[in-house]
Short mmCIF file of C-alpha atoms and ligand atoms in Angstrom, two decimals:
data_model
loop_
_atom_site.label_atom_id
_atom_site.label_comp_id
_atom_site.label_asym_id
_atom_site.label_seq_id
_atom_site.Cartn_x
_atom_site.Cartn_y
_atom_site.Cartn_z
CA MET C 1 249.72 42.25 200.86
CA ASN C 2 250.84 40.63 204.20
CA GLY C 3 251.28 37.08 203.12
CA GLN C 4 254.21 34.75 202.00
CA THR C 5 257.23 36.89 200.47
CA LYS C 6 259.44 33.47 197.70
CA VAL C 7 263.11 34.55 198.38
CA ILE C 8 265.37 33.24 195.15
CA THR C 9 268.75 33.38 194.96
CA VAL C 10 271.34 34.07 192.37
CA ASP C 11 273.42 31.35 191.04
CA GLU C 12 277.37 31.70 190.86
CA GLN C 13 277.32 33.34 187.65
CA GLY C 14 274.54 35.92 188.74
CA ASN C 15 271.89 33.94 186.63
CA LEU C 16 268.52 32.71 187.85
CA LYS C 17 266.90 29.41 186.40
CA ALA C 18 264.74 29.96 183.56
CA ALA C 19 261.80 28.41 185.76
CA GLU C 20 262.45 31.29 188.28
CA LEU C 21 263.28 34.23 185.40
CA GLU C 22 259.63 33.06 184.05
CA GLU C 23 258.38 33.59 187.16
CA ALA C 24 259.38 36.64 188.15
CA GLY C 25 258.31 37.89 184.68
CA ALA C 26 255.19 36.71 185.31
CA LEU C 27 254.37 38.42 188.21
CA LEU C 28 255.32 41.46 187.28
CA ARG C 29 252.92 40.95 184.28
CA HIS C 30 250.48 40.21 186.91
CA ASN C 31 250.03 42.91 189.17
CA LYS C 32 252.09 41.32 192.01
CA LEU C 33 255.39 42.49 193.56
CA VAL C 34 259.01 41.75 193.19
CA ALA C 35 262.03 43.23 194.52
CA PHE C 36 265.11 42.84 192.06
CA PRO C 37 268.95 43.36 192.37
CA THR C 38 270.41 46.97 189.96
CA GLU C 39 273.69 48.04 189.86
CA THR C 40 272.55 51.51 192.05
CA VAL C 41 270.60 49.76 195.03
CA TYR C 42 267.84 46.94 194.93
CA GLY C 43 264.61 47.88 193.10
CA LEU C 44 260.99 47.12 194.13
CA GLY C 45 259.10 46.33 190.98
CA ALA C 46 255.71 46.09 189.81
CA ASN C 47 254.24 47.07 186.45
CA ALA C 48 254.37 50.52 186.12
CA LEU C 49 250.91 50.76 183.93
CA GLU C 50 249.07 49.42 185.84
CA GLU C 51 247.75 51.93 188.65
CA GLU C 52 246.91 48.97 190.72
CA ALA C 53 249.88 47.39 190.51
CA VAL C 54 251.67 50.37 191.34
CA SER C 55 249.79 51.51 194.17
CA LYS C 56 250.88 48.19 196.05
CA ILE C 57 254.16 49.47 195.97
CA TYR C 58 253.32 52.69 197.95
CA GLU C 59 251.98 50.51 200.60
CA ALA C 60 254.50 47.99 200.78
CA LYS C 61 257.09 51.11 201.34
CA GLY C 62 254.70 53.04 203.35
CA ARG C 63 256.12 55.83 200.98
CA PRO C 64 254.05 59.03 200.30
CA SER C 65 251.79 58.95 197.64
CA ASP C 66 252.98 62.35 196.16
CA ASN C 67 256.80 60.52 196.36
CA PRO C 68 256.63 59.25 191.99
CA LEU C 69 258.50 56.31 190.89
CA ILE C 70 260.89 55.51 188.20
CA MET C 71 260.24 53.43 184.91
CA HIS C 72 262.80 50.78 184.20
CA ILE C 73 262.70 49.83 180.94
CA SER C 74 265.15 46.86 179.42
CA ARG C 75 265.61 48.45 175.72
CA LYS C 76 265.94 51.73 174.66
CA GLU C 77 263.19 51.73 172.31
CA TRP C 78 260.82 51.91 174.68
CA VAL C 79 261.28 55.34 175.62
CA THR C 80 259.39 56.90 172.54
CA ASP C 81 256.27 54.63 173.53
CA TYR C 82 255.46 56.76 176.83
CA VAL C 83 257.74 60.35 176.22
CA LYS C 84 256.76 63.26 174.20
CA ASP C 85 259.43 64.54 172.11
CA TYR C 86 262.92 65.45 174.27
CA PRO C 87 266.02 68.17 172.86
CA PRO C 88 268.44 66.52 171.08
CA TYR C 89 270.68 66.19 173.73
CA VAL C 90 268.84 63.46 175.32
CA ALA C 91 270.03 61.40 172.71
CA LEU C 92 272.90 61.70 173.24
CA LEU C 93 273.19 61.01 177.08
CA MET C 94 271.22 57.53 176.63
CA GLU C 95 274.39 56.64 174.13
CA ALA C 96 276.76 57.67 176.66
CA PHE C 97 275.56 56.03 179.60
CA TRP C 98 272.30 54.09 179.15
CA PRO C 99 272.50 50.98 180.24
CA GLY C 100 273.43 52.57 183.15
CA PRO C 101 272.69 54.73 186.76
CA LEU C 102 271.22 58.02 185.01
CA THR C 103 267.44 58.38 185.28
CA LEU C 104 266.28 60.62 182.49
CA VAL C 105 262.93 62.91 184.29
CA PHE C 106 260.83 63.26 180.59
CA ASN C 107 257.67 65.31 179.64
CA LYS C 108 255.27 62.08 179.60
CA LYS C 109 252.30 61.13 177.68
CA PRO C 110 249.24 59.98 178.77
CA ILE C 111 249.88 56.16 178.90
CA VAL C 112 251.98 56.83 181.74
CA PRO C 113 249.61 56.65 184.83
CA ALA C 114 249.32 59.52 187.36
CA ALA C 115 250.02 56.81 189.87
CA ILE C 116 253.38 56.43 189.19
CA THR C 117 254.53 60.00 188.50
CA GLY C 118 252.09 61.49 192.28
CA GLY C 119 250.08 63.01 189.31
CA LEU C 120 253.07 65.10 187.82
CA ASP C 121 253.18 65.12 184.13
CA THR C 122 256.47 64.84 183.97
CA VAL C 123 258.24 60.37 183.87
CA ALA C 124 261.56 59.60 185.11
CA ILE C 125 262.70 56.29 183.73
CA ARG C 126 265.71 54.37 183.77
CA MET C 127 267.62 51.68 182.16
CA PRO C 128 269.89 49.88 184.42
CA ASP C 129 273.45 48.35 183.70
CA HIS C 130 272.58 44.78 185.24
CA ALA C 131 271.75 42.56 183.07
CA LEU C 132 269.54 40.31 185.59
CA ALA C 133 267.53 43.42 185.94
CA ARG C 134 266.84 43.54 182.40
CA LEU C 135 266.25 40.15 181.57
CA ILE C 136 263.82 40.30 184.83
CA ILE C 137 262.10 43.40 183.00
CA ASP C 138 262.63 41.65 179.50
CA LYS C 139 259.81 39.17 180.28
CA ALA C 140 257.78 41.07 182.13
CA GLY C 141 257.19 42.61 179.14
CA VAL C 142 256.32 45.85 179.96
CA PRO C 143 257.85 48.67 181.76
CA VAL C 144 258.79 47.88 185.58
CA ALA C 145 257.94 50.73 188.53
CA ALA C 146 260.30 50.64 190.63
CA PRO C 147 261.59 52.11 193.90
CA SER C 148 264.40 51.48 196.48
CA ALA C 149 263.15 48.34 197.40
CA ASN C 150 263.56 49.83 201.44
CA ARG C 151 260.98 51.25 203.95
CA SER C 152 260.28 54.40 203.43
CA GLY C 153 262.53 56.69 205.11
CA ARG C 154 264.83 54.06 205.93
CA PRO C 155 268.70 53.41 204.41
CA SER C 156 268.66 52.02 200.56
CA PRO C 157 269.06 48.08 200.49
CA THR C 158 272.36 47.42 198.70
CA THR C 159 272.26 43.42 199.17
CA GLY C 160 269.06 41.01 198.95
CA ARG C 161 269.52 40.72 202.72
CA HIS C 162 268.91 43.89 203.76
CA VAL C 163 265.30 43.87 201.20
CA VAL C 164 264.07 41.19 203.63
CA THR C 165 264.87 42.85 206.43
CA ASP C 166 262.67 45.32 205.13
CA LEU C 167 260.24 43.91 202.86
CA ASP C 168 259.14 40.03 204.18
CA GLY C 169 255.61 38.80 203.69
CA ARG C 170 255.16 42.59 202.27
CA VAL C 171 255.56 41.22 198.72
CA ASP C 172 255.84 38.25 196.69
CA MET C 173 259.38 37.65 195.95
CA ILE C 174 263.04 38.79 196.58
CA ILE C 175 265.74 37.71 194.54
CA ASP C 176 268.88 37.89 195.79
CA GLY C 177 271.74 39.06 193.67
CA GLY C 178 274.24 39.17 196.10
CA PRO C 179 276.36 43.26 196.58
CA SER C 180 274.84 45.81 194.48
CA ARG C 181 278.37 47.48 192.76
CA VAL C 182 277.22 51.24 193.22
CA GLY C 183 275.97 51.30 196.88
CA ILE C 184 274.24 54.42 196.04
CA GLU C 185 271.00 55.75 194.08
CA SER C 186 270.63 56.55 190.49
CA THR C 187 271.43 60.54 189.76
CA VAL C 188 268.56 62.33 188.09
CA LEU C 189 268.30 64.22 185.97
CA ASP C 190 265.43 66.69 184.59
CA VAL C 191 265.68 66.91 180.65
CA THR C 192 262.87 68.93 179.82
CA GLY C 193 265.00 71.83 179.05
CA GLU C 194 267.59 73.13 176.85
CA CYS C 195 270.17 72.51 179.64
CA PRO C 196 270.41 69.34 182.02
CA CYS C 197 269.67 70.01 185.44
CA ILE C 198 270.73 67.50 188.87
CA LEU C 199 267.26 66.84 190.55
CA ARG C 200 269.55 64.36 192.89
CA PRO C 201 273.63 63.66 192.33
CA GLY C 202 274.83 60.17 191.73
CA GLU C 203 277.58 58.25 190.47
CA ILE C 204 276.91 60.08 187.03
CA THR C 205 278.26 63.21 188.04
CA ALA C 206 277.89 66.91 186.56
CA SER C 207 281.31 66.90 184.86
CA MET C 208 280.52 63.89 182.84
CA ILE C 209 277.23 65.22 181.73
CA GLU C 210 278.68 68.29 181.34
CA ALA C 211 281.34 66.50 178.65
CA VAL C 212 278.66 65.24 176.95
CA VAL C 213 275.81 67.63 176.53
CA GLY C 214 277.67 71.29 176.88
CA CYS C 215 275.88 72.28 179.84
CA VAL C 216 274.61 71.27 183.00
CA ALA C 217 272.06 72.84 185.98
CA PHE C 218 271.18 71.98 189.99
CA ASP C 219 268.46 72.26 191.28
CA THR C 220 268.54 74.73 193.72
CA HIS C 221 267.46 72.36 196.48
CA LEU C 222 270.59 70.88 196.02
CA LYS C 223 272.35 74.20 197.61
CA ASP C 224 270.29 75.53 199.39
CA GLU C 225 267.95 73.42 201.80
CA LYS C 226 265.14 75.71 202.08
CA VAL C 227 263.85 76.18 198.33
CA ALA C 228 261.84 73.48 197.94
CA PRO C 229 263.49 70.42 195.55
CA LYS C 230 262.23 69.75 192.21
CA SER C 231 261.84 65.89 192.63
CA PRO C 232 259.24 65.24 195.30
CA GLY C 233 261.49 62.37 197.24
CA MET C 234 263.99 64.57 198.63
CA LYS C 235 261.82 66.75 201.02
CA TYR C 236 261.46 63.40 203.02
CA LYS C 237 263.44 62.57 205.82
CA HIS C 238 266.14 59.55 204.23
CA TYR C 239 268.56 57.03 204.62
CA ALA C 240 268.42 57.17 208.16
CA PRO C 241 269.63 54.59 210.61
CA ASN C 242 267.65 54.03 214.04
CA GLY C 243 270.67 55.07 216.11
CA GLU C 244 272.06 59.05 215.39
CA LEU C 245 274.42 59.71 213.41
CA THR C 246 276.78 62.83 213.40
CA LEU C 247 279.03 63.81 211.52
CA LEU C 248 282.52 65.46 212.30
CA GLU C 249 284.14 67.72 210.39
CA GLY C 250 287.61 68.71 210.38
CA GLU C 251 291.38 67.24 210.51
CA GLN C 252 291.70 64.28 211.19
CA GLU C 253 293.72 64.54 214.02
CA ALA C 254 290.84 66.32 215.99
CA ILE C 255 288.41 63.95 214.50
CA ILE C 256 290.27 61.49 216.13
CA LYS C 257 290.67 63.25 219.68
CA TRP C 258 287.46 64.59 220.02
CA LEU C 259 286.02 61.03 219.05
CA GLN C 260 288.03 59.40 221.41
CA ALA C 261 286.53 61.64 224.28
CA LYS C 262 283.43 61.27 223.59
CA LEU C 263 283.20 57.57 222.83
CA LEU C 264 284.80 57.27 226.71
CA GLU C 265 281.18 59.96 227.96
CA ASP C 266 279.00 58.11 225.77
CA LYS C 267 280.27 54.71 227.79
CA GLU C 268 280.72 56.39 231.06
CA GLN C 269 276.66 57.31 230.12
CA GLY C 270 276.11 53.86 229.47
CA ILE C 271 275.03 54.68 225.82
CA LEU C 272 276.15 52.21 222.85
CA SER C 273 278.30 53.94 220.14
CA GLY C 274 279.74 53.36 217.15
CA VAL C 275 281.96 55.01 214.34
CA ILE C 276 282.20 54.68 210.58
CA VAL C 277 285.59 55.82 209.53
CA TYR C 278 288.20 55.97 206.63
CA GLU C 279 290.30 52.13 206.50
CA HIS C 280 293.49 53.48 207.73
CA MET C 281 291.63 55.28 210.75
CA MET C 282 290.27 52.10 212.14
CA GLU C 283 293.20 50.75 214.55
CA TYR C 284 292.14 53.90 216.89
CA PHE C 285 289.24 52.61 217.96
CA ASP C 286 289.92 49.08 218.67
CA ASN C 287 287.56 49.11 222.04
CA ILE C 288 284.98 50.24 220.08
CA TYR C 289 282.09 49.15 217.41
CA VAL C 290 283.82 50.58 214.24
CA LEU C 291 283.49 49.60 210.35
CA ASN C 292 285.39 50.39 207.63
CA MET C 293 283.92 53.07 205.81
CA GLY C 294 286.73 52.22 202.56
CA ARG C 295 289.69 53.68 201.43
CA LYS C 296 290.50 57.57 201.55
CA GLY C 297 290.72 58.58 197.94
CA TYR C 298 288.22 56.21 197.14
CA PRO C 299 284.68 57.02 196.76
CA GLU C 300 283.62 54.55 194.79
CA GLU C 301 284.30 51.79 197.87
CA ILE C 302 282.99 54.39 200.29
CA ALA C 303 279.52 54.77 198.15
CA HIS C 304 279.56 50.84 198.43
CA HIS C 305 279.64 50.68 201.57
CA LEU C 306 277.87 53.00 202.98
CA PHE C 307 274.34 51.84 203.73
CA ASP C 308 275.98 48.44 204.86
CA ASN C 309 277.46 50.41 207.26
CA LEU C 310 275.07 51.57 208.63
CA ARG C 311 272.07 48.83 208.18
CA LEU C 312 274.78 47.09 210.31
CA MET C 313 274.86 49.88 213.10
CA ASP C 314 271.62 49.64 214.01
CA GLU C 315 271.71 45.35 213.30
CA GLN C 316 274.31 46.39 217.23
CA GLY C 317 271.69 48.43 218.31
CA ILE C 318 274.10 51.28 218.19
CA LYS C 319 272.34 54.58 219.50
CA ARG C 320 274.90 57.38 218.52
CA ILE C 321 277.19 56.85 215.08
CA TYR C 322 279.51 59.32 213.84
CA ALA C 323 281.60 59.27 210.87
CA PRO C 324 284.00 61.84 209.28
CA VAL C 325 282.79 64.30 206.69
CA LEU C 326 284.17 62.96 203.13
CA ASP C 327 286.76 65.83 201.42
CA ALA C 328 284.98 67.71 198.98
CA GLY C 329 285.23 65.46 195.14
CA GLU C 330 282.05 64.88 192.76
CA LEU C 331 281.45 61.51 193.37
CA THR C 332 281.92 62.24 197.48
CA GLU C 333 279.22 64.82 196.61
CA ALA C 334 276.86 62.43 196.05
CA ILE C 335 277.36 60.66 198.77
CA MET C 336 277.51 63.73 201.22
CA ASN C 337 273.93 64.23 200.17
CA ARG C 338 273.38 60.85 201.58
CA MET C 339 275.31 61.28 204.65
CA LEU C 340 273.29 64.47 205.74
CA LYS C 341 270.12 63.45 205.13
CA ALA C 342 270.81 59.98 206.83
CA ALA C 343 272.17 62.56 209.49
CA GLY C 344 269.50 65.05 209.90
CA ASN C 345 272.17 67.65 208.60
CA ARG C 346 274.29 67.10 212.20
CA VAL C 347 277.58 68.17 212.14
CA ILE C 348 279.97 69.21 214.32
CA LYS C 349 283.14 71.40 213.57
CA VAL C 350 286.23 70.55 215.79
O1 TXA N 401 269.05 54.22 191.88
C1 TXA N 401 267.65 54.48 191.74
O2 TXA N 401 267.11 54.98 191.07
C2 TXA N 401 266.83 53.23 192.61
C3 TXA N 401 266.95 51.81 191.35
C4 TXA N 401 265.74 50.98 192.12
O3 TXA N 401 266.62 52.14 190.18
N1 TXA N 401 265.61 54.21 192.29
C5 TXA N 401 265.33 54.64 193.32
O4 TXA N 401 263.93 54.94 193.53
O5 TXA N 401 266.01 55.27 193.84
P1 TXA N 401 263.63 55.76 194.62
O6 TXA N 401 262.16 55.96 193.97
O7 TXA N 401 263.58 55.59 195.15
O8 TXA N 401 263.67 57.77 194.20
C6 TXA N 401 263.41 57.88 192.54
C7 TXA N 401 263.45 59.25 192.83
C8 TXA N 401 262.77 60.20 193.83
O9 TXA N 401 263.51 61.04 194.44
C9 TXA N 401 261.34 60.86 193.18
O10 TXA N 401 260.91 61.45 194.18
C10 TXA N 401 262.83 60.95 191.80
O11 TXA N 401 263.54 59.96 191.54
N2 TXA N 401 261.39 61.50 190.63
C11 TXA N 401 260.62 60.31 190.26
N3 TXA N 401 260.39 60.55 189.34
C12 TXA N 401 260.10 62.13 189.13
C13 TXA N 401 259.47 63.02 188.00
N4 TXA N 401 259.21 62.87 187.09
N5 TXA N 401 260.14 64.02 188.63
C14 TXA N 401 260.67 64.90 189.70
N6 TXA N 401 261.93 63.45 190.49
C15 TXA N 401 261.34 62.24 190.13
MG1 MG N 402 264.60 55.53 198.26
#
């Protein structure tokens, strides 16, 4: 669509007025597009059972049609309507992590339209841990297909403002529910086999899954980019800011030294550059656009700020962005997965 977008903001308790909630539900039911907050990132929702509605998502985002969407549900019971039998461990996962940032990939029943699965025989389903998101789905009365509510290729949106920037005029309604708690997208887990397999890392980590199921595998693509991913979306350029992001690997002192020289060089060449660094490193860069990555050792803070920081760099017109590679750790693996994509794998050892 190309027209008027209604932007609605939640009240201080995070609620919508009853009439607004009804309107959001009705729009979804009638195959319109509604962007809404979840605990991971904002989603661009449409009726998951109608090809006409789903195709509007691809158009609004500029998304390749072979990249399947996640079906969002508000009640666990809905799952059985859309998926074939699954291994017994799946019930344990739903019990442990739903509602929450875990997307499960099942063998689908024929009722799930091919438009949402990109023609695959599987469907990805998630029950968000966000009360308003579940209320909206409940009001719609149908499962809601929702990719991240960004233009394809851009960093995922973690505030209502991000969604407005990308999709104003392209969707019917945007619900601004404040910043997303997690800040990176859900873990995508294939549960069609004997052992669950992580297709996209996220806040629900491998060891959390293993603790419940007794085993966990990784899609080979996550360790070796040359192998085609099982999750079609993972092959596309992603999360990219307009500026060129470079990641720096090395000791803190070496990184600071390297950066100070590089930033000077950029300045001499008239290139606007900026850094995203740990909170305690910010003081070293007072003549430059510097953003707080979060505290070292607090990956949940880093995840929370990541996409906002990348978008802030764009808003300032920063042409070169520098950030350190994160220390190893399970959640940092999920964050690094996004940072490496955003950087087009540009890493410099200093
Ligand atoms: O946290 C999230 O998951 C957010 C919020 C809105 O829920 N949604 C999100 O959707 O990140 P999207 O479309 O940006 O990413 C969905 C990912 C893509 O990489 C897609 O390829 C993968 O899930 N996916 C969807 N269906 C799949 C399937 N049947 N098999 C394998 N991968 C699938
Ligand atoms: Mg996305």
